[in-house]
Amino acid sequence: AGTFSASSLGIEPQPIQVRLFVEDYFPGRERVYSPVYTFYVLNPEQHAIWVTEMLSKWHRQSLEVRDREMALHETNKALRELSPSELDQPDNRKRIETQAAAERANGRRLSNLALNGEDLVKQAMRNPEIGVGHLEKWAEMLNILKDISGNRMPSVADLLKQAAQAPKTASNSESPSNKAPKAGENRASAAGSPSDPDPNDKEKKPPTKVPSIVDVESTNGFAKKDDKDSPAAAPSKSGSPRLTLPNTTLIGPPKKGDDSCPADQKVEEAVKEQQDLLAEFEKIADELNKVLANLEGSTLVKRLKAESRLQYKIGGRIGDQVGDAFGLPANAAKETTTKLFTELAGQETKSSQTISNIMDDLQAYFERRRMMSFKAVLDDMRSQDVIGGLRQLGDDLKKENGLSMAQCEFWSDAMDRWAEDLVDPTKGGT
């Protein structure tokens, strides 16, 4: 067994392709090669840039989950506006079931996203270039997201599922009653007596029961639920109806509702819980946005610092060779020196492209954050035409060695100064 270690092998930071092979003891048998694997050997600055890019991608995915939750919330609010009879329709019950399943799926997506975020934070903790303050804040937000995905979103899904399975409301249209007529006075008006029968209703069936005379008295309190001494609680004897003496009764306590809430109440609870959930999610999104902004700003600083060190290194390598090539025509220099200058010219061309990307990121960062220091640095880089200067440096490097060395030192100092000008907006963990 073997282990690939870039540091032990002295490999510089770069993409590298690795292929494994095995040999058989059987004579004459050829090697068997594995597929080619690509490894990216990174220094701390490059690793910090990679981590920031991964966190930015993770942040965009979390915003997609939030947007999906907001869309589900709007649909739930539309369901809440329906009447109970409309909620009892099979199509709407099916919509509620679909909402519950979508809510649970979105919760699982957020849970997986939180786990991926934890892995990224663990990766970032290995790099001393990334501020600890940023990572602690990010870890706190991840814990809140785990609570939302593990508890609050499943609770909303459960409420919606209960709403989909809730019993349907009873129909208000009842068959005409066949009650016996009553005579007497009802004084319990505060408790809400039933409305008097309509005298014009000719379709009502004639009473078949014996008439009775009953007075209903009002009361400030209600009788106990299980008052066995009450005459009303006594079971009636079976037999044919008969005419009795006048009775006086008291209004009884109201019946307690069933524990199972109708569908509209469950939908209302789900909408309220989801509204609180989204408010918490919005706060987390704002906090993560600030942390990511600081990380992006510090990444721009590190990228400019890295390019500054590269220019200084190129200038040093030119200085090492300038003694052998100084004053000689281009075709009179040694072959090794010519190859070196060609390589350095290629590095300058690549550096000009890297600086162009940094300037594009600076422009995008300024448009999002509106930090004037970034705008000032960007304007200074444009006024000095750093991209054109580096391209010209790559062209002149083979012909003007001494001038090229001075130009490398100039651009190294300029990039370092630009990086320093970006430090203040990114403090607090950088």
Short mmCIF file of C-alpha atoms in Angstrom, two decimals:
data_model
loop_
_atom_site.label_atom_id
_atom_site.label_comp_id
_atom_site.label_asym_id
_atom_site.label_seq_id
_atom_site.Cartn_x
_atom_site.Cartn_y
_atom_site.Cartn_z
CA ALA A 1 0.00 0.00 0.00
CA GLY A 2 1.18 3.52 -0.74
CA THR A 3 0.14 7.04 0.19
CA PHE A 4 0.34 10.11 -2.02
CA SER A 5 1.62 13.15 -0.12
CA ALA A 6 2.42 16.30 -2.06
CA SER A 7 4.40 17.84 0.81
CA SER A 8 6.62 14.79 1.33
CA LEU A 9 7.28 14.59 -2.41
CA GLY A 10 8.05 18.32 -2.60
CA ILE A 11 5.33 19.06 -5.16
CA GLU A 12 4.53 22.74 -5.68
CA PRO A 13 0.88 23.90 -5.55
CA GLN A 14 -0.62 22.89 -8.87
CA PRO A 15 -3.14 20.49 -10.43
CA ILE A 16 -1.48 17.11 -10.76
CA GLN A 17 -2.63 13.88 -12.34
CA VAL A 18 -1.84 10.59 -10.64
CA ARG A 19 -2.09 7.11 -12.11
CA LEU A 20 -1.46 3.85 -10.27
CA PHE A 21 -0.25 0.55 -11.65
CA VAL A 22 0.31 -3.01 -10.47
CA GLU A 23 2.71 -5.65 -11.73
CA ASP A 24 2.07 -9.37 -11.78
CA TYR A 25 4.71 -11.86 -10.67
CA PHE A 26 3.98 -13.89 -13.77
CA PRO A 27 6.87 -13.35 -16.20
CA GLY A 28 6.10 -11.27 -19.26
CA ARG A 29 2.76 -9.99 -18.04
CA GLU A 30 2.23 -6.25 -18.63
CA ARG A 31 1.36 -3.67 -16.02
CA VAL A 32 -2.25 -2.89 -15.23
CA TYR A 33 -2.92 0.86 -14.92
CA SER A 34 -5.68 2.59 -13.00
CA PRO A 35 -7.69 5.54 -14.33
CA VAL A 36 -6.06 8.94 -14.08
CA TYR A 37 -6.99 10.90 -10.95
CA THR A 38 -6.59 14.67 -10.75
CA PHE A 39 -5.45 16.19 -7.45
CA TYR A 40 -5.28 19.89 -6.70
CA VAL A 41 -2.30 20.72 -4.52
CA LEU A 42 -3.11 24.03 -2.81
CA ASN A 43 -1.23 26.39 -0.54
CA PRO A 44 -3.09 28.06 2.37
CA GLU A 45 -4.08 31.09 0.27
CA GLN A 46 -5.43 28.97 -2.56
CA HIS A 47 -7.24 26.72 -0.10
CA ALA A 48 -8.88 29.78 1.51
CA ILE A 49 -10.07 30.90 -1.92
CA TRP A 50 -11.46 27.43 -2.64
CA VAL A 51 -13.25 27.27 0.72
CA THR A 52 -14.80 30.69 0.13
CA GLU A 53 -16.02 29.64 -3.31
CA MET A 54 -17.55 26.45 -1.85
CA LEU A 55 -19.22 28.43 0.95
CA SER A 56 -20.60 30.88 -1.60
CA LYS A 57 -22.06 27.98 -3.59
CA TRP A 58 -23.49 26.51 -0.38
CA HIS A 59 -25.04 29.87 0.47
CA ARG A 60 -26.78 30.04 -2.92
CA GLN A 61 -28.22 26.56 -2.35
CA SER A 62 -29.55 27.62 1.06
CA LEU A 63 -31.27 30.59 -0.55
CA GLU A 64 -32.90 28.20 -3.02
CA VAL A 65 -34.31 26.23 -0.07
CA ARG A 66 -35.62 29.46 1.46
CA ASP A 67 -37.25 30.49 -1.82
CA ARG A 68 -38.88 27.07 -2.09
CA GLU A 69 -40.20 27.43 1.46
CA MET A 70 -41.63 30.85 0.63
CA ALA A 71 -43.43 29.38 -2.39
CA LEU A 72 -44.91 26.63 -0.21
CA HIS A 73 -45.98 29.28 2.29
CA GLU A 74 -47.85 31.23 -0.38
CA THR A 75 -49.73 28.09 -1.42
CA ASN A 76 -50.60 27.34 2.21
CA LYS A 77 -51.96 30.86 2.64
CA ALA A 78 -54.13 30.37 -0.43
CA LEU A 79 -55.49 27.16 1.11
CA ARG A 80 -56.17 29.00 4.35
CA GLU A 81 -58.45 31.43 2.53
CA LEU A 82 -60.75 28.62 1.41
CA SER A 83 -63.99 27.98 3.26
CA PRO A 84 -64.41 24.75 5.27
CA SER A 85 -66.70 23.32 2.63
CA GLU A 86 -64.13 24.08 -0.07
CA LEU A 87 -61.37 22.46 1.99
CA ASP A 88 -63.49 19.32 2.17
CA GLN A 89 -63.35 18.96 -1.60
CA PRO A 90 -61.20 15.97 -2.68
CA ASP A 91 -59.00 18.12 -4.93
CA ASN A 92 -58.13 20.52 -2.11
CA ARG A 93 -57.47 17.67 0.32
CA LYS A 94 -55.09 16.28 -2.28
CA ARG A 95 -53.39 19.68 -2.53
CA ILE A 96 -52.87 19.71 1.23
CA GLU A 97 -51.32 16.24 1.07
CA THR A 98 -49.01 17.43 -1.70
CA GLN A 99 -48.02 20.45 0.39
CA ALA A 100 -47.20 18.22 3.36
CA ALA A 101 -45.00 15.97 1.20
CA ALA A 102 -43.25 18.99 -0.36
CA GLU A 103 -42.64 20.51 3.08
CA ARG A 104 -41.06 17.30 4.32
CA ALA A 105 -38.90 17.02 1.19
CA ASN A 106 -37.71 20.61 1.58
CA GLY A 107 -36.83 19.87 5.20
CA ARG A 108 -34.73 16.88 4.14
CA ARG A 109 -32.96 19.05 1.58
CA LEU A 110 -32.14 21.64 4.22
CA SER A 111 -30.92 18.91 6.58
CA ASN A 112 -28.52 17.57 3.95
CA LEU A 113 -27.39 21.11 3.22
CA ALA A 114 -26.61 21.68 6.90
CA LEU A 115 -24.48 18.52 6.95
CA ASN A 116 -22.57 19.72 3.88
CA GLY A 117 -22.06 23.07 5.60
CA GLU A 118 -20.55 21.33 8.62
CA ASP A 119 -18.08 19.52 6.36
CA LEU A 120 -17.05 22.83 4.78
CA VAL A 121 -16.54 24.43 8.18
CA LYS A 122 -14.35 21.49 9.21
CA GLN A 123 -12.31 22.01 6.04
CA ALA A 124 -11.99 25.72 6.77
CA MET A 125 -10.86 25.08 10.36
CA ARG A 126 -7.74 23.37 9.04
CA ASN A 127 -6.61 26.58 7.35
CA PRO A 128 -5.07 29.27 9.60
CA GLU A 129 -5.62 31.86 6.87
CA ILE A 130 -9.39 31.82 7.52
CA GLY A 131 -10.57 33.88 10.48
CA VAL A 132 -11.92 31.95 13.46
CA GLY A 133 -14.60 34.57 14.12
CA HIS A 134 -16.20 33.93 10.74
CA LEU A 135 -16.25 30.17 11.29
CA GLU A 136 -17.78 30.43 14.77
CA LYS A 137 -20.58 32.61 13.43
CA TRP A 138 -21.15 30.21 10.56
CA ALA A 139 -21.30 27.24 12.96
CA GLU A 140 -23.95 29.02 15.06
CA MET A 141 -26.10 29.59 12.00
CA LEU A 142 -25.71 25.94 11.01
CA ASN A 143 -27.07 24.83 14.39
CA ILE A 144 -30.16 26.99 13.88
CA LEU A 145 -30.66 25.58 10.39
CA LYS A 146 -30.42 22.05 11.79
CA ASP A 147 -33.17 22.90 14.29
CA ILE A 148 -35.36 24.32 11.53
CA SER A 149 -34.89 21.31 9.28
CA GLY A 150 -35.14 18.72 12.05
CA ASN A 151 -38.00 20.10 14.15
CA ARG A 152 -39.88 23.08 12.78
CA MET A 153 -40.33 22.07 9.15
CA PRO A 154 -41.46 18.51 10.06
CA SER A 155 -43.95 20.11 12.50
CA VAL A 156 -45.47 22.13 9.65
CA ALA A 157 -45.61 18.99 7.51
CA ASP A 158 -47.38 17.09 10.31
CA LEU A 159 -50.00 19.82 10.70
CA LEU A 160 -50.69 19.77 6.98
CA LYS A 161 -50.98 16.00 7.02
CA GLN A 162 -53.46 16.21 9.91
CA ALA A 163 -55.43 18.79 7.94
CA ALA A 164 -55.57 16.47 4.94
CA GLN A 165 -56.82 13.62 7.13
CA ALA A 166 -59.18 15.69 9.30
CA PRO A 167 -62.85 14.65 9.34
CA LYS A 168 -65.09 16.62 7.08
CA THR A 169 -67.42 19.20 8.59
CA ALA A 170 -71.07 18.20 9.06
CA SER A 171 -73.55 19.51 6.52
CA ASN A 172 -75.69 22.42 7.61
CA SER A 173 -78.73 21.13 5.71
CA GLU A 174 -80.70 18.94 8.08
CA SER A 175 -83.93 17.12 7.48
CA PRO A 176 -87.05 18.78 8.90
CA SER A 177 -87.48 17.91 12.53
CA ASN A 178 -90.49 16.07 13.83
CA LYS A 179 -90.40 17.43 17.34
CA ALA A 180 -93.43 17.94 19.43
CA PRO A 181 -94.57 21.54 20.02
CA LYS A 182 -93.68 23.18 23.32
CA ALA A 183 -95.34 25.90 25.33
CA GLY A 184 -93.67 28.09 27.94
CA GLU A 185 -91.11 30.89 28.26
CA ASN A 186 -87.37 30.68 27.54
CA ARG A 187 -85.47 33.15 29.75
CA ALA A 188 -81.97 31.87 28.85
CA SER A 189 -81.56 34.31 25.99
CA ALA A 190 -77.91 34.97 26.84
CA ALA A 191 -77.01 31.39 26.12
CA GLY A 192 -78.35 31.61 22.61
CA SER A 193 -81.68 29.85 22.17
CA PRO A 194 -82.63 28.33 18.86
CA SER A 195 -84.61 30.47 16.52
CA ASP A 196 -88.41 30.19 16.52
CA PRO A 197 -89.89 28.05 13.81
CA ASP A 198 -91.05 29.79 10.72
CA PRO A 199 -94.88 29.97 10.80
CA ASN A 200 -94.97 30.12 7.01
CA ASP A 201 -93.11 26.84 6.65
CA LYS A 202 -95.90 24.60 5.33
CA GLU A 203 -93.63 21.76 4.31
CA LYS A 204 -92.81 20.79 7.90
CA LYS A 205 -94.31 17.47 8.99
CA PRO A 206 -97.04 17.55 11.63
CA PRO A 207 -95.86 16.65 15.13
CA THR A 208 -96.39 13.11 16.25
CA LYS A 209 -95.23 13.49 19.84
CA VAL A 210 -97.26 14.63 22.82
CA PRO A 211 -97.05 18.40 23.50
CA SER A 212 -95.25 19.60 26.64
CA ILE A 213 -95.11 22.76 28.77
CA VAL A 214 -91.52 23.78 29.72
CA ASP A 215 -90.04 26.99 31.24
CA VAL A 216 -86.27 27.52 30.71
CA GLU A 217 -84.68 29.73 33.39
CA SER A 218 -81.45 31.66 32.97
CA THR A 219 -78.43 31.07 35.24
CA ASN A 220 -75.14 32.82 36.03
CA GLY A 221 -73.29 29.53 36.16
CA PHE A 222 -73.61 26.09 34.68
CA ALA A 223 -74.46 22.86 36.34
CA LYS A 224 -71.75 20.28 36.76
CA LYS A 225 -71.13 18.05 33.82
CA ASP A 226 -71.95 14.82 35.64
CA ASP A 227 -74.66 15.98 38.01
CA LYS A 228 -76.36 12.70 38.75
CA ASP A 229 -78.84 14.34 41.13
CA SER A 230 -80.22 16.48 38.35
CA PRO A 231 -83.61 15.35 37.10
CA ALA A 232 -82.49 15.93 33.56
CA ALA A 233 -79.78 13.33 34.01
CA ALA A 234 -82.22 10.60 34.99
CA PRO A 235 -82.77 8.07 32.24
CA SER A 236 -86.15 8.14 30.63
CA LYS A 237 -88.31 5.07 30.85
CA SER A 238 -89.32 3.43 27.67
CA GLY A 239 -92.92 3.40 26.76
CA SER A 240 -95.55 5.32 24.88
CA PRO A 241 -95.47 9.12 25.19
CA ARG A 242 -97.83 10.70 27.68
CA LEU A 243 -98.87 14.18 28.75
CA THR A 244 -96.99 15.39 31.88
CA LEU A 245 -97.16 18.32 34.27
CA PRO A 246 -95.39 21.63 33.39
CA ASN A 247 -91.58 21.59 34.00
CA THR A 248 -89.03 24.30 34.81
CA THR A 249 -85.44 23.65 33.62
CA LEU A 250 -82.06 25.42 33.75
CA ILE A 251 -79.71 25.91 30.83
CA GLY A 252 -76.91 23.38 30.91
CA PRO A 253 -73.17 23.78 30.25
CA PRO A 254 -71.96 23.99 26.66
CA LYS A 255 -70.57 20.82 25.12
CA LYS A 256 -66.84 20.69 24.72
CA GLY A 257 -65.64 20.40 21.17
CA ASP A 258 -63.98 17.32 19.83
CA ASP A 259 -60.20 17.07 20.22
CA SER A 260 -59.71 16.63 16.48
CA CYS A 261 -59.63 20.10 14.91
CA PRO A 262 -61.17 20.63 11.49
CA ALA A 263 -58.95 21.02 8.44
CA ASP A 264 -59.13 24.81 8.37
CA GLN A 265 -57.78 25.09 11.94
CA LYS A 266 -54.85 22.79 11.15
CA VAL A 267 -54.02 24.76 8.02
CA GLU A 268 -54.14 27.98 10.06
CA GLU A 269 -51.67 26.54 12.59
CA ALA A 270 -49.37 25.35 9.81
CA VAL A 271 -49.34 28.80 8.18
CA LYS A 272 -48.48 30.51 11.49
CA GLU A 273 -45.65 28.09 12.26
CA GLN A 274 -44.31 28.41 8.74
CA GLN A 275 -44.43 32.20 8.98
CA ASP A 276 -42.32 32.15 12.14
CA LEU A 277 -39.97 29.67 10.51
CA LEU A 278 -39.46 31.91 7.49
CA ALA A 279 -38.80 34.94 9.69
CA GLU A 280 -36.03 33.00 11.46
CA PHE A 281 -34.69 31.79 8.13
CA GLU A 282 -34.53 35.37 6.86
CA LYS A 283 -32.46 36.46 9.87
CA ILE A 284 -30.05 33.58 9.30
CA ALA A 285 -29.75 34.44 5.60
CA ASP A 286 -28.80 38.02 6.48
CA GLU A 287 -26.19 36.88 9.01
CA LEU A 288 -24.70 34.36 6.59
CA ASN A 289 -24.64 37.04 3.92
CA LYS A 290 -22.53 39.28 6.17
CA VAL A 291 -20.13 36.47 7.05
CA LEU A 292 -19.77 35.50 3.41
CA ALA A 293 -19.16 39.14 2.48
CA ASN A 294 -16.27 39.31 4.94
CA LEU A 295 -14.87 36.03 3.67
CA GLU A 296 -15.11 37.21 0.07
CA GLY A 297 -13.40 40.47 0.97
CA SER A 298 -10.59 38.69 2.78
CA THR A 299 -10.24 36.34 -0.20
CA LEU A 300 -9.70 39.30 -2.52
CA VAL A 301 -6.99 40.52 -0.17
CA LYS A 302 -5.28 37.13 -0.23
CA ARG A 303 -5.50 36.92 -4.02
CA LEU A 304 -3.86 40.30 -4.46
CA LYS A 305 -1.20 39.38 -1.91
CA ALA A 306 -0.50 36.14 -3.78
CA GLU A 307 -0.08 38.00 -7.08
CA SER A 308 2.20 40.50 -5.35
CA ARG A 309 4.44 37.69 -4.11
CA LEU A 310 4.43 36.14 -7.59
CA GLN A 311 5.69 39.38 -9.16
CA TYR A 312 8.38 39.65 -6.51
CA LYS A 313 9.42 36.05 -7.19
CA ILE A 314 9.57 36.64 -10.95
CA GLY A 315 11.71 39.72 -10.41
CA GLY A 316 14.08 37.68 -8.23
CA ARG A 317 14.45 34.96 -10.85
CA ILE A 318 15.19 37.59 -13.48
CA GLY A 319 17.84 39.04 -11.19
CA ASP A 320 19.48 35.63 -10.83
CA GLN A 321 19.93 35.36 -14.60
CA VAL A 322 20.56 38.96 -15.53
CA GLY A 323 24.32 38.67 -14.93
CA ASP A 324 24.73 36.07 -17.67
CA ALA A 325 22.35 37.70 -20.15
CA PHE A 326 22.79 41.41 -19.48
CA GLY A 327 23.83 43.35 -22.58
CA LEU A 328 23.72 40.35 -24.89
CA PRO A 329 21.41 40.05 -27.90
CA ALA A 330 18.42 37.80 -27.52
CA ASN A 331 19.95 35.13 -29.80
CA ALA A 332 23.25 35.14 -27.90
CA ALA A 333 21.84 34.13 -24.51
CA LYS A 334 22.20 30.60 -23.19
CA GLU A 335 19.51 28.12 -24.05
CA THR A 336 18.60 27.58 -20.39
CA THR A 337 18.29 31.32 -19.86
CA THR A 338 16.11 31.67 -22.95
CA LYS A 339 13.82 28.90 -21.74
CA LEU A 340 13.58 30.54 -18.33
CA PHE A 341 12.63 33.93 -19.78
CA THR A 342 10.03 32.25 -22.01
CA GLU A 343 8.57 30.54 -18.95
CA LEU A 344 8.50 33.82 -17.00
CA ALA A 345 6.84 35.59 -19.93
CA GLY A 346 4.12 32.94 -19.87
CA GLN A 347 3.66 33.50 -16.13
CA GLU A 348 3.21 37.23 -16.73
CA THR A 349 0.54 36.54 -19.34
CA LYS A 350 -1.23 34.23 -16.91
CA SER A 351 -0.88 36.81 -14.13
CA SER A 352 -2.54 39.47 -16.30
CA GLN A 353 -5.54 37.16 -16.74
CA THR A 354 -5.66 36.50 -12.99
CA ILE A 355 -5.62 40.23 -12.24
CA SER A 356 -8.42 40.70 -14.78
CA ASN A 357 -10.51 38.12 -12.89
CA ILE A 358 -9.76 39.85 -9.59
CA MET A 359 -10.91 43.17 -11.00
CA ASP A 360 -14.14 41.58 -12.23
CA ASP A 361 -14.74 40.15 -8.75
CA LEU A 362 -13.99 43.54 -7.21
CA GLN A 363 -16.60 45.13 -9.46
CA ALA A 364 -19.19 42.49 -8.57
CA TYR A 365 -18.35 42.77 -4.88
CA PHE A 366 -18.77 46.55 -4.96
CA GLU A 367 -22.14 46.26 -6.70
CA ARG A 368 -23.37 43.94 -3.91
CA ARG A 369 -21.79 45.66 -0.87
CA ARG A 370 -21.32 49.28 -1.98
CA MET A 371 -18.05 49.66 -0.07
CA MET A 372 -16.31 52.73 -1.44
CA SER A 373 -12.82 51.48 -0.57
CA PHE A 374 -13.28 48.66 -3.08
CA LYS A 375 -14.40 51.17 -5.68
CA ALA A 376 -11.31 53.32 -5.00
CA VAL A 377 -8.95 50.35 -5.41
CA LEU A 378 -10.70 49.27 -8.59
CA ASP A 379 -10.49 52.77 -10.08
CA ASP A 380 -6.77 52.95 -9.21
CA MET A 381 -6.09 49.60 -10.89
CA ARG A 382 -7.90 50.75 -14.01
CA SER A 383 -6.14 54.12 -14.12
CA GLN A 384 -2.73 52.45 -13.91
CA ASP A 385 -3.75 49.87 -16.54
CA VAL A 386 -2.32 46.98 -14.57
CA ILE A 387 -3.59 44.38 -17.06
CA GLY A 388 -1.96 46.10 -20.04
CA GLY A 389 1.22 46.69 -18.03
CA LEU A 390 1.58 42.99 -17.18
CA ARG A 391 1.00 41.98 -20.80
CA GLN A 392 3.62 44.46 -21.95
CA LEU A 393 5.96 43.14 -19.26
CA GLY A 394 5.59 39.63 -20.65
CA ASP A 395 6.50 40.87 -24.14
CA ASP A 396 9.51 42.96 -22.99
CA LEU A 397 10.88 40.40 -20.55
CA LYS A 398 13.07 38.61 -23.13
CA LYS A 399 14.48 41.86 -24.53
CA GLU A 400 14.70 44.23 -21.53
CA ASN A 401 15.83 42.16 -18.56
CA GLY A 402 16.83 45.00 -16.25
CA LEU A 403 13.73 47.08 -16.99
CA SER A 404 11.54 44.01 -16.61
CA MET A 405 12.99 43.32 -13.17
CA ALA A 406 12.17 46.88 -12.08
CA GLN A 407 8.66 46.57 -13.51
CA CYS A 408 8.09 43.35 -11.52
CA GLU A 409 9.08 45.11 -8.31
CA PHE A 410 6.79 48.05 -9.14
CA TRP A 411 3.74 45.87 -9.75
CA SER A 412 4.54 43.80 -6.67
CA ASP A 413 4.50 46.91 -4.49
CA ALA A 414 1.33 48.22 -6.18
CA MET A 415 -0.59 44.97 -5.65
CA ASP A 416 0.51 44.77 -2.04
CA ARG A 417 -0.71 48.34 -1.48
CA TRP A 418 -4.07 47.59 -3.10
CA ALA A 419 -4.47 44.56 -0.85
CA GLU A 420 -3.74 46.68 2.23
CA ASP A 421 -6.37 49.19 1.16
CA LEU A 422 -8.98 46.40 1.23
CA VAL A 423 -8.17 45.20 4.76
CA ASP A 424 -10.42 47.57 6.79
CA PRO A 425 -13.79 46.44 5.35
CA THR A 426 -12.89 42.80 5.97
CA LYS A 427 -11.75 42.99 9.59
CA GLY A 428 -13.41 40.95 12.30
CA GLY A 429 -11.96 37.53 11.69
CA THR A 430 -9.64 38.01 8.72
#
